[in-house]
Short mmCIF file of C-alpha atoms and ligand atoms in Angstrom, two decimals:
data_model
loop_
_atom_site.label_atom_id
_atom_site.label_comp_id
_atom_site.label_asym_id
_atom_site.label_seq_id
_atom_site.Cartn_x
_atom_site.Cartn_y
_atom_site.Cartn_z
CA MET A 951 45.32 42.06 61.74
CA LYS A 952 41.98 43.13 59.87
CA GLU A 953 42.18 39.70 57.88
CA ASN A 954 41.84 37.40 61.11
CA VAL A 955 39.01 39.47 62.29
CA LYS A 956 37.24 38.42 59.27
CA GLY A 957 38.29 34.77 60.38
CA LYS A 958 40.85 34.07 57.42
CA HIS A 959 43.56 31.48 58.12
CA PRO A 960 46.65 33.81 58.23
CA ASN A 961 48.93 30.66 56.47
CA LEU A 962 46.30 30.86 53.70
CA ASP A 963 46.75 34.53 52.91
CA SER A 964 50.55 34.79 53.33
CA PRO A 965 52.40 34.36 50.02
CA TYR A 966 53.78 31.06 48.60
CA VAL A 967 57.40 31.19 49.43
CA ALA A 968 59.34 30.23 45.98
CA TYR A 969 62.43 29.66 47.47
CA PRO A 970 63.95 28.96 50.95
CA TYR A 971 66.39 31.88 51.11
CA LYS A 972 68.54 29.66 52.90
CA TYR A 973 71.32 28.42 50.98
CA SER A 974 74.98 30.22 51.26
CA PHE A 975 78.19 30.10 49.17
CA ILE A 976 81.01 27.55 50.60
CA VAL A 977 83.03 28.79 47.64
CA ASP A 978 82.77 32.48 47.05
CA GLN A 979 84.66 35.29 45.24
CA PRO A 980 83.41 38.39 47.80
CA GLN A 981 86.23 40.66 46.39
CA LYS A 982 85.98 39.85 42.51
CA CYS A 983 83.56 42.97 42.00
CA GLN A 984 85.76 45.67 43.59
CA HIS A 985 87.51 45.46 40.02
CA LYS A 986 84.08 47.35 38.65
CA PRO A 987 83.50 45.10 35.96
CA PHE A 988 81.00 46.05 33.36
CA LEU A 989 79.67 42.72 32.67
CA VAL A 990 79.39 39.64 34.80
CA VAL A 991 79.25 36.26 33.13
CA ILE A 992 77.68 33.36 35.27
CA VAL A 993 78.02 29.68 33.77
CA PRO A 994 75.84 27.50 35.74
CA VAL A 995 78.02 24.11 35.65
CA ALA A 996 77.77 20.87 37.17
CA PRO A 997 80.70 19.83 39.72
CA ASN A 998 82.32 17.35 37.51
CA GLU A 999 82.15 19.52 34.22
CA VAL A 1000 85.80 20.07 34.70
CA MET A 1001 86.17 19.88 30.70
CA GLU A 1002 83.63 22.36 30.01
CA ARG A 1003 85.09 24.89 32.41
CA ASP A 1004 88.57 24.39 30.97
CA SER A 1005 87.04 25.00 27.69
CA ILE A 1006 85.62 28.20 28.34
CA ARG A 1007 88.60 29.18 30.31
CA ASN A 1008 90.82 28.69 27.22
CA THR A 1009 88.32 30.50 24.91
CA TRP A 1010 85.68 33.44 25.56
CA GLY A 1011 86.17 33.25 28.83
CA ASN A 1012 89.91 34.73 28.83
CA GLU A 1013 88.73 37.71 26.80
CA LYS A 1014 88.25 40.00 29.67
CA LEU A 1015 88.93 43.60 28.47
CA VAL A 1016 87.06 45.29 25.78
CA ARG A 1017 87.40 49.00 25.13
CA GLU A 1018 88.87 49.71 28.62
CA ARG A 1019 85.84 47.85 30.13
CA TYR A 1020 86.27 44.99 32.24
CA ALA A 1021 84.23 41.42 31.84
CA MET A 1022 84.39 38.76 34.69
CA VAL A 1023 83.54 35.09 34.09
CA LEU A 1024 82.29 32.96 37.09
CA PHE A 1025 81.34 29.37 36.93
CA LEU A 1026 78.30 28.48 39.38
CA LEU A 1027 77.62 25.18 41.07
CA GLY A 1028 75.82 23.25 43.66
CA LEU A 1029 77.55 20.25 45.88
CA PRO A 1030 78.68 17.04 44.55
CA SER A 1031 76.59 14.25 45.44
CA GLY A 1032 77.19 10.36 45.02
CA LYS A 1033 79.86 8.11 46.05
CA ASN A 1034 82.76 10.39 45.06
CA ALA A 1035 81.53 13.54 46.50
CA GLU A 1036 84.28 13.91 49.28
CA LEU A 1037 87.03 13.60 46.45
CA GLN A 1038 85.08 15.86 43.72
CA GLN A 1039 84.70 18.38 46.59
CA ALA A 1040 88.32 18.50 47.23
CA ARG A 1041 89.13 18.73 43.55
CA ILE A 1042 86.75 21.65 43.29
CA HIS A 1043 88.44 23.53 45.95
CA GLN A 1044 92.09 22.90 44.01
CA GLU A 1045 90.76 23.98 40.84
CA ASN A 1046 89.19 27.17 42.68
CA VAL A 1047 92.36 28.11 44.25
CA ARG A 1048 94.15 27.92 40.53
CA HIS A 1049 91.50 29.94 38.54
CA GLN A 1050 89.66 31.89 41.43
CA ASP A 1051 86.55 31.67 39.25
CA MET A 1052 83.90 29.51 40.94
CA LEU A 1053 80.99 30.26 43.29
CA GLN A 1054 79.70 26.86 44.83
CA SER A 1055 76.52 27.15 46.92
CA ASN A 1056 75.20 24.30 49.61
CA PHE A 1057 72.39 22.63 47.86
CA ILE A 1058 72.72 19.61 46.26
CA ASP A 1059 73.83 19.97 42.26
CA SER A 1060 71.00 18.32 39.99
CA SER A 1061 69.21 19.59 36.82
CA LYS A 1062 66.19 19.27 38.87
CA ASN A 1063 67.43 22.07 40.98
CA ALA A 1064 68.21 24.41 38.11
CA THR A 1065 65.69 27.19 39.74
CA ILE A 1066 67.43 27.08 43.06
CA LYS A 1067 70.71 27.35 41.09
CA MET A 1068 69.31 30.61 39.18
CA MET A 1069 68.05 32.07 42.41
CA VAL A 1070 71.21 31.63 44.30
CA MET A 1071 73.00 33.48 40.99
CA LEU A 1072 70.56 36.22 41.44
CA GLU A 1073 71.39 36.57 45.08
CA TRP A 1074 75.12 36.55 44.40
CA LEU A 1075 74.79 39.49 42.01
CA ARG A 1076 72.61 41.40 44.32
CA ASP A 1077 74.61 41.03 47.10
CA ARG A 1078 78.24 41.22 45.65
CA CYS A 1079 78.14 42.87 42.49
CA PRO A 1080 75.88 45.98 42.50
CA GLN A 1081 79.00 47.67 40.91
CA ALA A 1082 78.70 45.94 37.54
CA HIS A 1083 76.48 47.18 34.86
CA PHE A 1084 74.95 44.29 33.22
CA ALA A 1085 75.03 40.31 34.31
CA VAL A 1086 75.00 37.58 31.74
CA LYS A 1087 73.58 33.96 32.29
CA VAL A 1088 74.90 31.66 29.66
CA ASP A 1089 75.14 27.78 29.29
CA LYS A 1090 78.24 25.91 29.64
CA ASP A 1091 77.80 24.70 25.97
CA ILE A 1092 77.45 28.30 24.49
CA LEU A 1093 80.10 30.05 22.63
CA LEU A 1094 79.96 33.56 23.73
CA ASN A 1095 81.59 36.36 21.88
CA ILE A 1096 82.61 38.77 24.71
CA ARG A 1097 83.58 41.45 22.23
CA HIS A 1098 80.24 41.77 20.46
CA LEU A 1099 78.13 41.12 23.46
CA MET A 1100 79.83 44.31 25.21
CA SER A 1101 79.80 46.50 21.88
CA MET A 1102 75.73 45.46 21.90
CA LEU A 1103 75.73 46.67 25.63
CA PHE A 1104 77.75 49.95 24.99
CA SER A 1105 75.08 50.92 22.53
CA LEU A 1106 73.37 54.27 23.80
CA ASP A 1107 69.91 52.65 23.02
CA ILE A 1108 70.25 49.98 25.75
CA PRO A 1109 68.58 50.90 29.11
CA HIS A 1110 70.70 50.25 32.19
CA GLN A 1111 67.59 49.63 34.19
CA ASN A 1112 64.52 47.48 34.03
CA TYR A 1113 66.29 45.91 31.28
CA LEU A 1114 66.26 42.02 30.21
CA THR A 1115 67.01 40.46 26.83
CA GLY A 1116 67.52 37.24 25.18
CA GLN A 1117 65.67 34.80 22.52
CA LEU A 1118 62.31 35.62 23.77
CA GLN A 1119 59.86 32.64 23.93
CA ASN A 1120 56.19 31.84 24.69
CA SER A 1121 54.75 29.80 27.14
CA ASN A 1122 51.26 28.90 27.61
CA SER A 1123 51.59 26.90 30.77
CA GLU A 1124 48.27 29.08 32.37
CA THR A 1125 48.58 32.45 30.49
CA ILE A 1126 50.87 33.53 27.81
CA THR A 1127 54.10 34.33 29.25
CA LEU A 1128 57.04 36.07 27.69
CA TYR A 1129 60.57 34.69 28.64
CA PRO A 1130 64.34 34.81 27.56
CA LEU A 1131 65.58 31.50 26.57
CA GLY A 1132 67.76 29.93 29.64
CA LYS A 1133 70.58 29.38 27.05
CA CYS A 1134 71.53 33.01 27.38
CA TYR A 1135 70.10 36.10 28.95
CA ILE A 1136 71.28 39.45 29.57
CA MET A 1137 69.95 41.77 32.53
CA SER A 1138 70.73 45.34 34.09
CA MET A 1139 72.23 45.29 37.61
CA ASP A 1140 68.83 46.20 39.08
CA MET A 1141 67.17 43.32 37.96
CA PRO A 1142 68.37 40.46 40.13
CA ALA A 1143 67.02 42.05 43.25
CA LYS A 1144 63.54 42.90 41.57
CA ILE A 1145 63.32 39.19 40.44
CA LEU A 1146 64.11 38.15 43.84
CA MET A 1147 61.49 40.22 45.21
CA ALA A 1148 58.71 38.89 43.13
CA SER A 1149 59.82 35.51 43.57
CA LYS A 1150 58.36 35.66 47.03
CA GLU A 1151 55.20 35.53 45.53
CA VAL A 1152 55.49 33.28 42.81
CA LYS A 1153 54.93 29.38 43.10
CA PRO A 1154 58.32 27.62 41.97
CA ILE A 1155 58.46 25.75 38.68
CA ARG A 1156 61.03 23.60 37.40
CA LYS A 1157 61.73 25.70 34.39
CA ASP A 1158 64.01 28.39 35.55
CA ASP A 1159 63.72 30.42 32.31
CA VAL A 1160 59.79 30.36 32.44
CA TYR A 1161 59.89 31.18 36.12
CA ILE A 1162 61.82 34.42 35.60
CA GLY A 1163 59.15 35.31 33.00
CA ILE A 1164 56.46 34.72 35.53
CA CYS A 1165 58.24 36.99 37.97
CA LEU A 1166 58.74 39.65 35.22
CA GLU A 1167 55.29 39.86 34.44
CA LEU A 1168 54.41 40.44 38.18
CA LEU A 1169 56.92 42.98 38.07
CA ASN A 1170 55.46 44.71 35.03
CA ILE A 1171 58.73 44.58 33.03
CA ALA A 1172 58.83 43.28 29.55
CA PRO A 1173 61.78 41.19 28.30
CA VAL A 1174 62.93 42.47 25.20
CA ASN A 1175 64.66 41.51 21.93
CA PRO A 1176 67.98 42.10 21.37
CA PRO A 1177 69.07 44.84 18.63
CA LYS A 1178 69.98 41.77 16.34
CA PRO A 1179 68.12 38.60 17.47
CA GLU A 1180 69.83 36.64 14.81
CA GLN A 1181 73.33 36.96 16.62
CA PHE A 1182 72.00 34.58 19.27
CA VAL A 1183 71.95 30.85 17.56
CA PHE A 1184 70.53 28.16 19.98
CA ILE A 1185 70.02 25.38 17.24
CA PRO A 1186 73.29 24.08 16.35
CA PRO A 1187 74.26 25.42 12.90
CA LYS A 1188 73.95 22.53 10.14
CA LEU A 1189 76.65 23.96 7.99
CA TYR A 1190 79.67 25.54 9.88
CA ASP A 1191 80.33 28.83 8.12
CA ARG A 1192 83.64 30.60 9.79
CA CYS A 1193 82.24 34.17 8.69
CA ASN A 1194 78.45 33.64 9.95
CA ILE A 1195 80.19 32.40 13.34
CA SER A 1196 82.40 35.13 13.90
CA GLN A 1197 79.51 37.53 13.64
CA LEU A 1198 77.32 36.15 16.65
CA ILE A 1199 77.21 36.95 19.88
CA ALA A 1200 76.11 33.27 21.25
CA VAL A 1201 76.17 30.13 19.50
CA VAL A 1202 75.43 26.77 21.00
CA THR A 1203 78.17 23.85 20.64
CA TYR A 1204 77.94 19.84 20.63
CA THR A 1205 81.09 19.66 22.64
CA PRO A 1206 83.87 21.25 24.37
CA VAL A 1207 85.95 20.18 21.76
CA GLN A 1208 83.89 21.71 19.09
CA MET A 1209 83.92 25.24 21.03
CA VAL A 1210 87.77 25.15 21.48
CA SER A 1211 87.72 24.29 17.09
CA PHE A 1212 85.17 26.99 16.42
CA TRP A 1213 86.82 29.28 18.55
CA ASN A 1214 90.47 28.95 17.20
CA ASP A 1215 88.97 28.85 13.83
CA VAL A 1216 87.15 32.37 14.26
CA HIS A 1217 90.57 33.76 15.63
CA LYS A 1218 93.00 32.35 13.20
CA PRO A 1219 94.75 35.24 11.17
CA GLY A 1220 92.79 37.05 8.10
CA SER A 1221 89.53 38.17 7.76
CA PRO A 1222 87.11 35.46 8.45
CA CYS A 1223 84.78 37.01 5.69
C1 NAG B 2169 67.75 19.88 45.48
O1 NAG B 2169 68.58 20.42 46.74
C2 NAG B 2169 68.06 19.90 47.72
C3 NAG B 2169 68.98 21.06 48.86
O2 NAG B 2169 70.52 20.15 48.89
C4 NAG B 2169 68.21 18.46 48.27
O3 NAG B 2169 67.82 18.19 49.26
C5 NAG B 2169 67.39 17.89 47.09
O4 NAG B 2169 67.66 16.41 47.38
C6 NAG B 2169 68.06 18.12 45.72
N1 NAG B 2169 67.29 17.90 44.71
C7 NAG B 2169 67.72 16.74 43.70
C8 NAG B 2169 67.01 16.06 42.72
O5 NAG B 2169 68.94 16.24 43.66
C1 NAG B 2170 74.05 32.72 10.82
O1 NAG B 2170 73.60 31.31 10.43
C2 NAG B 2170 72.29 31.13 11.16
C3 NAG B 2170 71.88 29.60 11.00
O2 NAG B 2170 72.82 28.61 11.17
C4 NAG B 2170 71.30 31.92 10.76
O3 NAG B 2170 70.12 31.95 11.41
C5 NAG B 2170 71.85 33.52 11.11
O4 NAG B 2170 70.89 34.60 10.59
C6 NAG B 2170 73.07 33.67 10.43
N1 NAG B 2170 73.51 34.69 10.96
C7 NAG B 2170 74.61 35.73 10.63
C8 NAG B 2170 74.92 37.02 11.05
O5 NAG B 2170 74.44 35.81 9.49
#
């Protein structure tokens, strides 16, 4: 009220709303977290990326129990658009009936809407999965080694609060902001609510990972390097080395076919090194 007395326009004073908070889930998994996962892995995908989803289901997405702790993998998408939208939507429902591993929100899926996708992901984690210890966002072209990732997170050195890690980058859009590269980042389960809270005061930008960095600055929480940053490889390896790849937590692949072939090779009997 004091501001108004001073003659300021209330609308100019109100924080910029970064994100409308108006989307909801039309395909949801409200019960899944009752299994008390240790780790929830979210893979943003486009509606038509069935092959990408199946490759993950058939490889690393199928590895769910590590030292008695449970990891859960879910795919996140928006609405299909264009000529075949209705048919695609019907297929998405069928695919989800079969696998029960999809989350679909009601905004139009587009790479330009990546920040909306990231924000609805955080909402889902906050609202549906506070029981978990950690969440991971990982791109569809990453071969994720859930075993190594869980071992990293079981370490007593890893905080279960105010924790966000990944391959750290600097952006100097305005000031220098430290942010985790969007390919793969990991956060403790208190972070989704905190980032969402900060986001109410941060102007939206297209780059969803830089946006997280800006929110973290406002929260005064610095993202940190993982214990072994060399285990995160986001430039495709020039030379394929079975021994090397078998030690990584996250490695980018060129195609779903290559992901399956790396996986099969790393898991073939006999020591890889
Ligand atoms: C992003 O989603 C909104 C909400 O569905 C939609 O209005 C907008 O057209 C989408 N953007 C693109 C580039 O598709
Ligand atoms: C694996 O190879 C990448 C380069 O392709 C290298 O940066 C990394 O240090 C190697 N990692 C290990 C665990 O040997």
